Amino acid sequence: EDKVVQSPLSLVVHEGDTVTLNCSYEVTNFRSLLWYKQEKKAPTFLFMLTSSGIEKKSGRLSSILDKKELSSILNITATQTGDSAIYLCAVEVSVGAQKLVFGQGTRLTINP
Amino acid sequence: DTEVTQTPKHLVMGMTNKKSLKCEQHMGHRAMYWYKQKAKKPPELMFVYSYEKLSINESVPSRFSPECPNSSLLNLHLHALQPEDSALYLCASSQEPGRNQPQHFGDGTRLSIL
């Protein structure tokens, strides 16, 4: 059975801190790993990492895929209160069609 | 607001009602998805449509019936639902099946079964 595990499940830090969120996976037919941010409604897309693109950066956010360790990290530097959200890691697998297998999410709270 | 539009935003229905959830995208995406998300849990895949054909059904009960009338529209028909079906129903789309393109989600329909 395909499995995606995130840690920690919950994290509380102060504004300005740097955080690292972890995601590990055990799947067959890996295609890509995606990070999403979910506040109250739709998960919004952050990054997609594949065998040909193992490191991505956008502003204060960056992510790395370690295909040997079957894991990924999401880094957020100089955190702001607006970064408070649930961060979802999902692995895209191919089973005839493509499907996403989600981790449980990390609830990040940034205190002023 | 996202480029995937879901209606209605909220729906309350009784167990004997029949209702439909709608999802629309005009990005030319050819893969569309239904997910169910319970409180404090990640989204769980229900159905995948590729080029308007059902390609994955994750053993979803028959009281949920998907339909893809055209490449822009995805419906989820609901009938005789149970209280445990109360959840946020998310629709997503991606550019082309088989290519590494991210799924983009709508804001969801929050469904409550009385």
PDB file of C-alpha atoms in Angstrom:
ATOM      1  CA  GLU A   1       0.000   0.000   0.000  1.00  0.00           C
ATOM      2  CA  ASP A   2       1.296   3.447  -0.937  1.00  0.00           C
ATOM      3  CA  LYS A   3       2.142   5.566   2.098  1.00  0.00           C
ATOM      4  CA  VAL A   4       3.182   9.182   2.691  1.00  0.00           C
ATOM      5  CA  VAL A   5       4.188  10.313   6.188  1.00  0.00           C
ATOM      6  CA  GLN A   6       4.750  13.895   7.302  1.00  0.00           C
ATOM      7  CA  SER A   7       6.433  15.214  10.413  1.00  0.00           C
ATOM      8  CA  PRO A   8       5.920  16.977  12.625  1.00  0.00           C
ATOM      9  CA  LEU A   9       2.114  16.888  12.636  1.00  0.00           C
ATOM     10  CA  SER A  10       2.013  20.234  14.377  1.00  0.00           C
ATOM     11  CA  LEU A  11       4.530  23.042  14.826  1.00  0.00           C
ATOM     12  CA  VAL A  12       4.311  26.396  16.627  1.00  0.00           C
ATOM     13  CA  VAL A  13       7.057  28.985  16.128  1.00  0.00           C
ATOM     14  CA  HIS A  14       7.582  32.712  16.404  1.00  0.00           C
ATOM     15  CA  GLU A  15       7.533  35.121  13.509  1.00  0.00           C
ATOM     16  CA  GLY A  16      10.964  35.330  11.915  1.00  0.00           C
ATOM     17  CA  ASP A  17      11.944  31.750  12.726  1.00  0.00           C
ATOM     18  CA  THR A  18      12.984  29.234  10.065  1.00  0.00           C
ATOM     19  CA  VAL A  19      11.041  25.970   9.850  1.00  0.00           C
ATOM     20  CA  THR A  20      11.668  22.638   8.141  1.00  0.00           C
ATOM     21  CA  LEU A  21       8.811  20.298   7.344  1.00  0.00           C
ATOM     22  CA  ASN A  22       9.474  16.664   6.487  1.00  0.00           C
ATOM     23  CA  CYS A  23       7.826  14.187   4.156  1.00  0.00           C
ATOM     24  CA  SER A  24       8.778  10.556   3.553  1.00  0.00           C
ATOM     25  CA  TYR A  25       7.141   8.087   1.222  1.00  0.00           C
ATOM     26  CA  GLU A  26       6.890   4.439   0.295  1.00  0.00           C
ATOM     27  CA  VAL A  27       5.116   4.058  -3.027  1.00  0.00           C
ATOM     28  CA  THR A  28       5.259   2.065  -6.213  1.00  0.00           C
ATOM     29  CA  ASN A  29       5.450   3.892  -9.555  1.00  0.00           C
ATOM     30  CA  PHE A  30       6.637   7.247  -8.196  1.00  0.00           C
ATOM     31  CA  ARG A  31       6.152  10.111 -10.649  1.00  0.00           C
ATOM     32  CA  SER A  32       6.529  13.294  -8.596  1.00  0.00           C
ATOM     33  CA  LEU A  33       6.216  14.849  -5.151  1.00  0.00           C
ATOM     34  CA  LEU A  34       4.103  17.936  -4.562  1.00  0.00           C
ATOM     35  CA  TRP A  35       3.727  20.408  -1.721  1.00  0.00           C
ATOM     36  CA  TYR A  36       0.454  22.249  -1.111  1.00  0.00           C
ATOM     37  CA  LYS A  37      -0.594  24.914   1.406  1.00  0.00           C
ATOM     38  CA  GLN A  38      -4.136  24.708   2.776  1.00  0.00           C
ATOM     39  CA  GLU A  39      -5.748  27.456   4.791  1.00  0.00           C
ATOM     40  CA  LYS A  40      -9.528  27.413   5.002  1.00  0.00           C
ATOM     41  CA  LYS A  41     -10.400  26.166   1.550  1.00  0.00           C
ATOM     42  CA  ALA A  42      -8.570  24.859  -1.492  1.00  0.00           C
ATOM     43  CA  PRO A  43      -5.075  23.423  -1.221  1.00  0.00           C
ATOM     44  CA  THR A  44      -2.886  25.822  -3.192  1.00  0.00           C
ATOM     45  CA  PHE A  45       0.040  24.460  -5.159  1.00  0.00           C
ATOM     46  CA  LEU A  46       3.555  25.322  -3.981  1.00  0.00           C
ATOM     47  CA  PHE A  47       6.098  23.015  -5.630  1.00  0.00           C
ATOM     48  CA  MET A  48       6.405  19.925  -7.772  1.00  0.00           C
ATOM     49  CA  LEU A  49       9.613  17.885  -7.566  1.00  0.00           C
ATOM     50  CA  THR A  50      10.553  15.156 -10.000  1.00  0.00           C
ATOM     51  CA  SER A  51      13.595  13.076 -10.866  1.00  0.00           C
ATOM     52  CA  SER A  52      14.659  15.871 -13.224  1.00  0.00           C
ATOM     53  CA  GLY A  53      13.880  18.717 -10.824  1.00  0.00           C
ATOM     54  CA  ILE A  54      14.853  17.878  -7.277  1.00  0.00           C
ATOM     55  CA  GLU A  55      15.215  21.395  -5.880  1.00  0.00           C
ATOM     56  CA  LYS A  56      12.785  24.294  -6.121  1.00  0.00           C
ATOM     57  CA  LYS A  57      12.735  27.779  -4.584  1.00  0.00           C
ATOM     58  CA  SER A  58      10.225  30.567  -4.505  1.00  0.00           C
ATOM     59  CA  GLY A  59      10.897  33.546  -2.286  1.00  0.00           C
ATOM     60  CA  ARG A  60      11.199  32.385   1.318  1.00  0.00           C
ATOM     61  CA  LEU A  61      10.081  28.840   0.485  1.00  0.00           C
ATOM     62  CA  SER A  62      12.297  26.091  -0.864  1.00  0.00           C
ATOM     63  CA  SER A  63      12.025  22.341  -1.217  1.00  0.00           C
ATOM     64  CA  ILE A  64      14.367  19.448  -1.931  1.00  0.00           C
ATOM     65  CA  LEU A  65      13.657  15.891  -3.017  1.00  0.00           C
ATOM     66  CA  ASP A  66      15.984  13.096  -1.887  1.00  0.00           C
ATOM     67  CA  LYS A  67      15.190  10.137  -4.127  1.00  0.00           C
ATOM     68  CA  LYS A  68      17.721   7.935  -2.371  1.00  0.00           C
ATOM     69  CA  GLU A  69      16.147   8.515   1.056  1.00  0.00           C
ATOM     70  CA  LEU A  70      12.598   8.671  -0.396  1.00  0.00           C
ATOM     71  CA  SER A  71      11.936  11.950   1.330  1.00  0.00           C
ATOM     72  CA  SER A  72      11.501  15.660   0.875  1.00  0.00           C
ATOM     73  CA  ILE A  73      11.789  18.762   3.002  1.00  0.00           C
ATOM     74  CA  LEU A  74      10.006  22.097   2.775  1.00  0.00           C
ATOM     75  CA  ASN A  75      11.893  25.056   4.256  1.00  0.00           C
ATOM     76  CA  ILE A  76      10.344  28.383   5.129  1.00  0.00           C
ATOM     77  CA  THR A  77      12.696  31.161   6.201  1.00  0.00           C
ATOM     78  CA  ALA A  78      11.798  34.406   7.990  1.00  0.00           C
ATOM     79  CA  THR A  79       8.312  33.088   8.736  1.00  0.00           C
ATOM     80  CA  GLN A  80       5.318  35.444   8.818  1.00  0.00           C
ATOM     81  CA  THR A  81       1.891  35.049  10.409  1.00  0.00           C
ATOM     82  CA  GLY A  82       0.472  34.580   6.911  1.00  0.00           C
ATOM     83  CA  ASP A  83       2.457  31.355   6.629  1.00  0.00           C
ATOM     84  CA  SER A  84       0.165  29.773   9.230  1.00  0.00           C
ATOM     85  CA  ALA A  85      -1.606  26.921   7.438  1.00  0.00           C
ATOM     86  CA  ILE A  86      -1.627  23.178   6.944  1.00  0.00           C
ATOM     87  CA  TYR A  87       1.158  22.056   4.616  1.00  0.00           C
ATOM     88  CA  LEU A  88       0.321  18.934   2.644  1.00  0.00           C
ATOM     89  CA  CYS A  89       2.839  16.664   0.966  1.00  0.00           C
ATOM     90  CA  ALA A  90       1.484  14.475  -1.832  1.00  0.00           C
ATOM     91  CA  VAL A  91       3.145  11.884  -4.020  1.00  0.00           C
ATOM     92  CA  GLU A  92       1.882  11.357  -7.526  1.00  0.00           C
ATOM     93  CA  VAL A  93       1.830   7.685  -8.506  1.00  0.00           C
ATOM     94  CA  SER A  94       0.965   6.074 -11.794  1.00  0.00           C
ATOM     95  CA  VAL A  95      -1.659   3.340 -11.692  1.00  0.00           C
ATOM     96  CA  GLY A  96      -2.850   3.516 -15.280  1.00  0.00           C
ATOM     97  CA  ALA A  97      -3.885   7.077 -14.530  1.00  0.00           C
ATOM     98  CA  GLN A  98      -2.165   9.468 -12.148  1.00  0.00           C
ATOM     99  CA  LYS A  99      -3.300   9.807  -8.565  1.00  0.00           C
ATOM    100  CA  LEU A 100      -2.091  11.764  -5.544  1.00  0.00           C
ATOM    101  CA  VAL A 101      -1.433  10.068  -2.227  1.00  0.00           C
ATOM    102  CA  PHE A 102      -1.438  12.658   0.558  1.00  0.00           C
ATOM    103  CA  GLY A 103       0.361  12.729   3.875  1.00  0.00           C
ATOM    104  CA  GLN A 104      -1.520  13.734   7.033  1.00  0.00           C
ATOM    105  CA  GLY A 105      -0.315  17.317   6.793  1.00  0.00           C
ATOM    106  CA  THR A 106       1.703  19.551   9.127  1.00  0.00           C
ATOM    107  CA  ARG A 107      -0.251  22.258  10.936  1.00  0.00           C
ATOM    108  CA  LEU A 108       2.082  25.264  11.163  1.00  0.00           C
ATOM    109  CA  THR A 109       1.247  28.149  13.475  1.00  0.00           C
ATOM    110  CA  ILE A 110       3.312  31.330  13.409  1.00  0.00           C
ATOM    111  CA  ASN A 111       2.893  33.513  16.483  1.00  0.00           C
ATOM    112  CA  PRO A 112       3.655  37.234  16.278  1.00  0.00           C
TER     113      PRO A 112
ATOM    114  CA  ASP B   1     -10.464  32.430  -5.810  1.00  0.00           C
ATOM    115  CA  THR B   2      -9.134  29.552  -7.852  1.00  0.00           C
ATOM    116  CA  GLU B   3      -9.448  28.762 -11.554  1.00  0.00           C
ATOM    117  CA  VAL B   4     -11.397  25.638 -10.696  1.00  0.00           C
ATOM    118  CA  THR B   5     -14.938  26.700  -9.780  1.00  0.00           C
ATOM    119  CA  GLN B   6     -17.144  24.551  -7.595  1.00  0.00           C
ATOM    120  CA  THR B   7     -20.842  25.062  -6.851  1.00  0.00           C
ATOM    121  CA  PRO B   8     -22.541  25.199  -4.499  1.00  0.00           C
ATOM    122  CA  LYS B   9     -20.114  26.318  -1.778  1.00  0.00           C
ATOM    123  CA  HIS B  10     -22.329  24.816   0.934  1.00  0.00           C
ATOM    124  CA  LEU B  11     -25.011  22.139   0.744  1.00  0.00           C
ATOM    125  CA  VAL B  12     -27.259  20.712   3.436  1.00  0.00           C
ATOM    126  CA  MET B  13     -29.362  17.724   2.455  1.00  0.00           C
ATOM    127  CA  GLY B  14     -31.405  14.969   3.993  1.00  0.00           C
ATOM    128  CA  MET B  15     -30.582  11.314   3.567  1.00  0.00           C
ATOM    129  CA  THR B  16     -33.351  10.796   1.021  1.00  0.00           C
ATOM    130  CA  ASN B  17     -32.507  13.782  -1.172  1.00  0.00           C
ATOM    131  CA  LYS B  18     -30.847  13.781  -4.582  1.00  0.00           C
ATOM    132  CA  LYS B  19     -28.430  16.599  -5.324  1.00  0.00           C
ATOM    133  CA  SER B  20     -25.444  17.302  -7.558  1.00  0.00           C
ATOM    134  CA  LEU B  21     -22.107  19.012  -7.066  1.00  0.00           C
ATOM    135  CA  LYS B  22     -20.615  20.854 -10.020  1.00  0.00           C
ATOM    136  CA  CYS B  23     -17.033  21.615 -10.976  1.00  0.00           C
ATOM    137  CA  GLU B  24     -15.878  23.707 -13.919  1.00  0.00           C
ATOM    138  CA  GLN B  25     -12.473  24.664 -15.308  1.00  0.00           C
ATOM    139  CA  HIS B  26     -11.563  26.604 -18.447  1.00  0.00           C
ATOM    140  CA  MET B  27      -7.816  25.991 -18.435  1.00  0.00           C
ATOM    141  CA  GLY B  28      -8.008  23.283 -21.101  1.00  0.00           C
ATOM    142  CA  HIS B  29      -7.120  20.612 -18.556  1.00  0.00           C
ATOM    143  CA  ARG B  30      -7.925  17.061 -19.622  1.00  0.00           C
ATOM    144  CA  ALA B  31      -7.740  15.305 -16.260  1.00  0.00           C
ATOM    145  CA  MET B  32     -10.259  16.004 -13.487  1.00  0.00           C
ATOM    146  CA  TYR B  33     -10.582  14.598  -9.989  1.00  0.00           C
ATOM    147  CA  TRP B  34     -12.980  14.347  -7.053  1.00  0.00           C
ATOM    148  CA  TYR B  35     -11.628  14.222  -3.503  1.00  0.00           C
ATOM    149  CA  LYS B  36     -13.335  13.923  -0.126  1.00  0.00           C
ATOM    150  CA  GLN B  37     -11.790  15.688   2.867  1.00  0.00           C
ATOM    151  CA  LYS B  38     -12.958  15.110   6.448  1.00  0.00           C
ATOM    152  CA  ALA B  39     -12.071  17.588   9.185  1.00  0.00           C
ATOM    153  CA  LYS B  40      -8.382  17.568  10.129  1.00  0.00           C
ATOM    154  CA  LYS B  41      -7.619  14.878   7.543  1.00  0.00           C
ATOM    155  CA  PRO B  42      -5.926  15.076   4.135  1.00  0.00           C
ATOM    156  CA  PRO B  43      -7.941  14.822   0.911  1.00  0.00           C
ATOM    157  CA  GLU B  44      -8.811  11.283  -0.181  1.00  0.00           C
ATOM    158  CA  LEU B  45      -9.152  10.504  -3.852  1.00  0.00           C
ATOM    159  CA  MET B  46     -12.565   9.339  -5.042  1.00  0.00           C
ATOM    160  CA  PHE B  47     -12.561   9.461  -8.859  1.00  0.00           C
ATOM    161  CA  VAL B  48     -10.250  10.366 -11.751  1.00  0.00           C
ATOM    162  CA  TYR B  49     -11.392  11.296 -15.247  1.00  0.00           C
ATOM    163  CA  SER B  50      -8.889  11.329 -18.125  1.00  0.00           C
ATOM    164  CA  TYR B  51     -10.079  12.745 -21.450  1.00  0.00           C
ATOM    165  CA  GLU B  52     -13.676  12.606 -20.152  1.00  0.00           C
ATOM    166  CA  LYS B  53     -13.444   8.886 -19.360  1.00  0.00           C
ATOM    167  CA  LEU B  54     -13.507   7.444 -15.842  1.00  0.00           C
ATOM    168  CA  SER B  55     -10.048   5.986 -15.218  1.00  0.00           C
ATOM    169  CA  ILE B  56      -9.980   5.524 -11.427  1.00  0.00           C
ATOM    170  CA  ASN B  57     -12.781   4.723  -8.989  1.00  0.00           C
ATOM    171  CA  GLU B  58     -11.358   4.280  -5.483  1.00  0.00           C
ATOM    172  CA  SER B  59     -14.066   1.802  -4.455  1.00  0.00           C
ATOM    173  CA  VAL B  60     -16.483   4.638  -3.763  1.00  0.00           C
ATOM    174  CA  PRO B  61     -20.046   3.617  -2.730  1.00  0.00           C
ATOM    175  CA  SER B  62     -22.603   3.771  -5.535  1.00  0.00           C
ATOM    176  CA  ARG B  63     -24.521   6.536  -3.755  1.00  0.00           C
ATOM    177  CA  PHE B  64     -21.836   8.790  -5.308  1.00  0.00           C
ATOM    178  CA  SER B  65     -22.093   8.890  -9.097  1.00  0.00           C
ATOM    179  CA  PRO B  66     -19.614  10.957 -11.126  1.00  0.00           C
ATOM    180  CA  GLU B  67     -20.243  12.340 -14.576  1.00  0.00           C
ATOM    181  CA  CYS B  68     -18.010  14.220 -17.024  1.00  0.00           C
ATOM    182  CA  PRO B  69     -20.263  15.705 -19.749  1.00  0.00           C
ATOM    183  CA  ASN B  70     -17.387  17.541 -21.457  1.00  0.00           C
ATOM    184  CA  SER B  71     -13.761  18.462 -20.952  1.00  0.00           C
ATOM    185  CA  SER B  72     -14.601  21.519 -18.818  1.00  0.00           C
ATOM    186  CA  LEU B  73     -17.254  20.098 -16.546  1.00  0.00           C
ATOM    187  CA  LEU B  74     -17.343  17.467 -13.829  1.00  0.00           C
ATOM    188  CA  ASN B  75     -20.398  16.563 -11.761  1.00  0.00           C
ATOM    189  CA  LEU B  76     -20.891  14.432  -8.685  1.00  0.00           C
ATOM    190  CA  HIS B  77     -24.434  13.141  -8.263  1.00  0.00           C
ATOM    191  CA  LEU B  78     -25.481  12.329  -4.713  1.00  0.00           C
ATOM    192  CA  HIS B  79     -28.314  10.057  -3.627  1.00  0.00           C
ATOM    193  CA  ALA B  80     -29.274   8.463  -0.312  1.00  0.00           C
ATOM    194  CA  LEU B  81     -26.189   9.745   1.487  1.00  0.00           C
ATOM    195  CA  GLN B  82     -25.323   8.889   5.092  1.00  0.00           C
ATOM    196  CA  PRO B  83     -24.338  11.282   7.901  1.00  0.00           C
ATOM    197  CA  GLU B  84     -20.736  10.048   7.653  1.00  0.00           C
ATOM    198  CA  ASP B  85     -20.618  11.433   4.100  1.00  0.00           C
ATOM    199  CA  SER B  86     -20.583  14.953   5.553  1.00  0.00           C
ATOM    200  CA  ALA B  87     -17.264  16.434   4.418  1.00  0.00           C
ATOM    201  CA  LEU B  88     -15.578  18.968   2.146  1.00  0.00           C
ATOM    202  CA  TYR B  89     -15.702  17.731  -1.465  1.00  0.00           C
ATOM    203  CA  LEU B  90     -12.851  19.037  -3.561  1.00  0.00           C
ATOM    204  CA  CYS B  91     -12.532  19.036  -7.317  1.00  0.00           C
ATOM    205  CA  ALA B  92      -9.150  19.317  -9.017  1.00  0.00           C
ATOM    206  CA  SER B  93      -7.826  19.394 -12.557  1.00  0.00           C
ATOM    207  CA  SER B  94      -4.464  18.938 -14.244  1.00  0.00           C
ATOM    208  CA  GLN B  95      -3.189  19.674 -17.697  1.00  0.00           C
ATOM    209  CA  GLU B  96      -2.797  16.303 -19.327  1.00  0.00           C
ATOM    210  CA  PRO B  97      -2.884  12.761 -17.999  1.00  0.00           C
ATOM    211  CA  GLY B  98       0.529  11.134 -18.075  1.00  0.00           C
ATOM    212  CA  ARG B  99       2.499  14.361 -17.846  1.00  0.00           C
ATOM    213  CA  ASN B 100       4.128  15.797 -14.743  1.00  0.00           C
ATOM    214  CA  GLN B 101       1.771  18.695 -14.162  1.00  0.00           C
ATOM    215  CA  PRO B 102       0.352  19.724 -10.785  1.00  0.00           C
ATOM    216  CA  GLN B 103      -3.281  19.347  -9.844  1.00  0.00           C
ATOM    217  CA  HIS B 104      -5.117  22.607  -9.133  1.00  0.00           C
ATOM    218  CA  PHE B 105      -7.949  22.523  -6.624  1.00  0.00           C
ATOM    219  CA  GLY B 106     -11.260  24.323  -6.347  1.00  0.00           C
ATOM    220  CA  ASP B 107     -12.476  25.809  -3.064  1.00  0.00           C
ATOM    221  CA  GLY B 108     -14.724  22.833  -2.441  1.00  0.00           C
ATOM    222  CA  THR B 109     -18.338  22.187  -1.504  1.00  0.00           C
ATOM    223  CA  ARG B 110     -18.981  21.759   2.200  1.00  0.00           C
ATOM    224  CA  LEU B 111     -21.631  19.062   2.440  1.00  0.00           C
ATOM    225  CA  SER B 112     -23.727  18.345   5.533  1.00  0.00           C
ATOM    226  CA  ILE B 113     -26.059  15.344   5.684  1.00  0.00           C
ATOM    227  CA  LEU B 114     -28.885  15.591   8.204  1.00  0.00           C
TER     228      LEU B 114
END
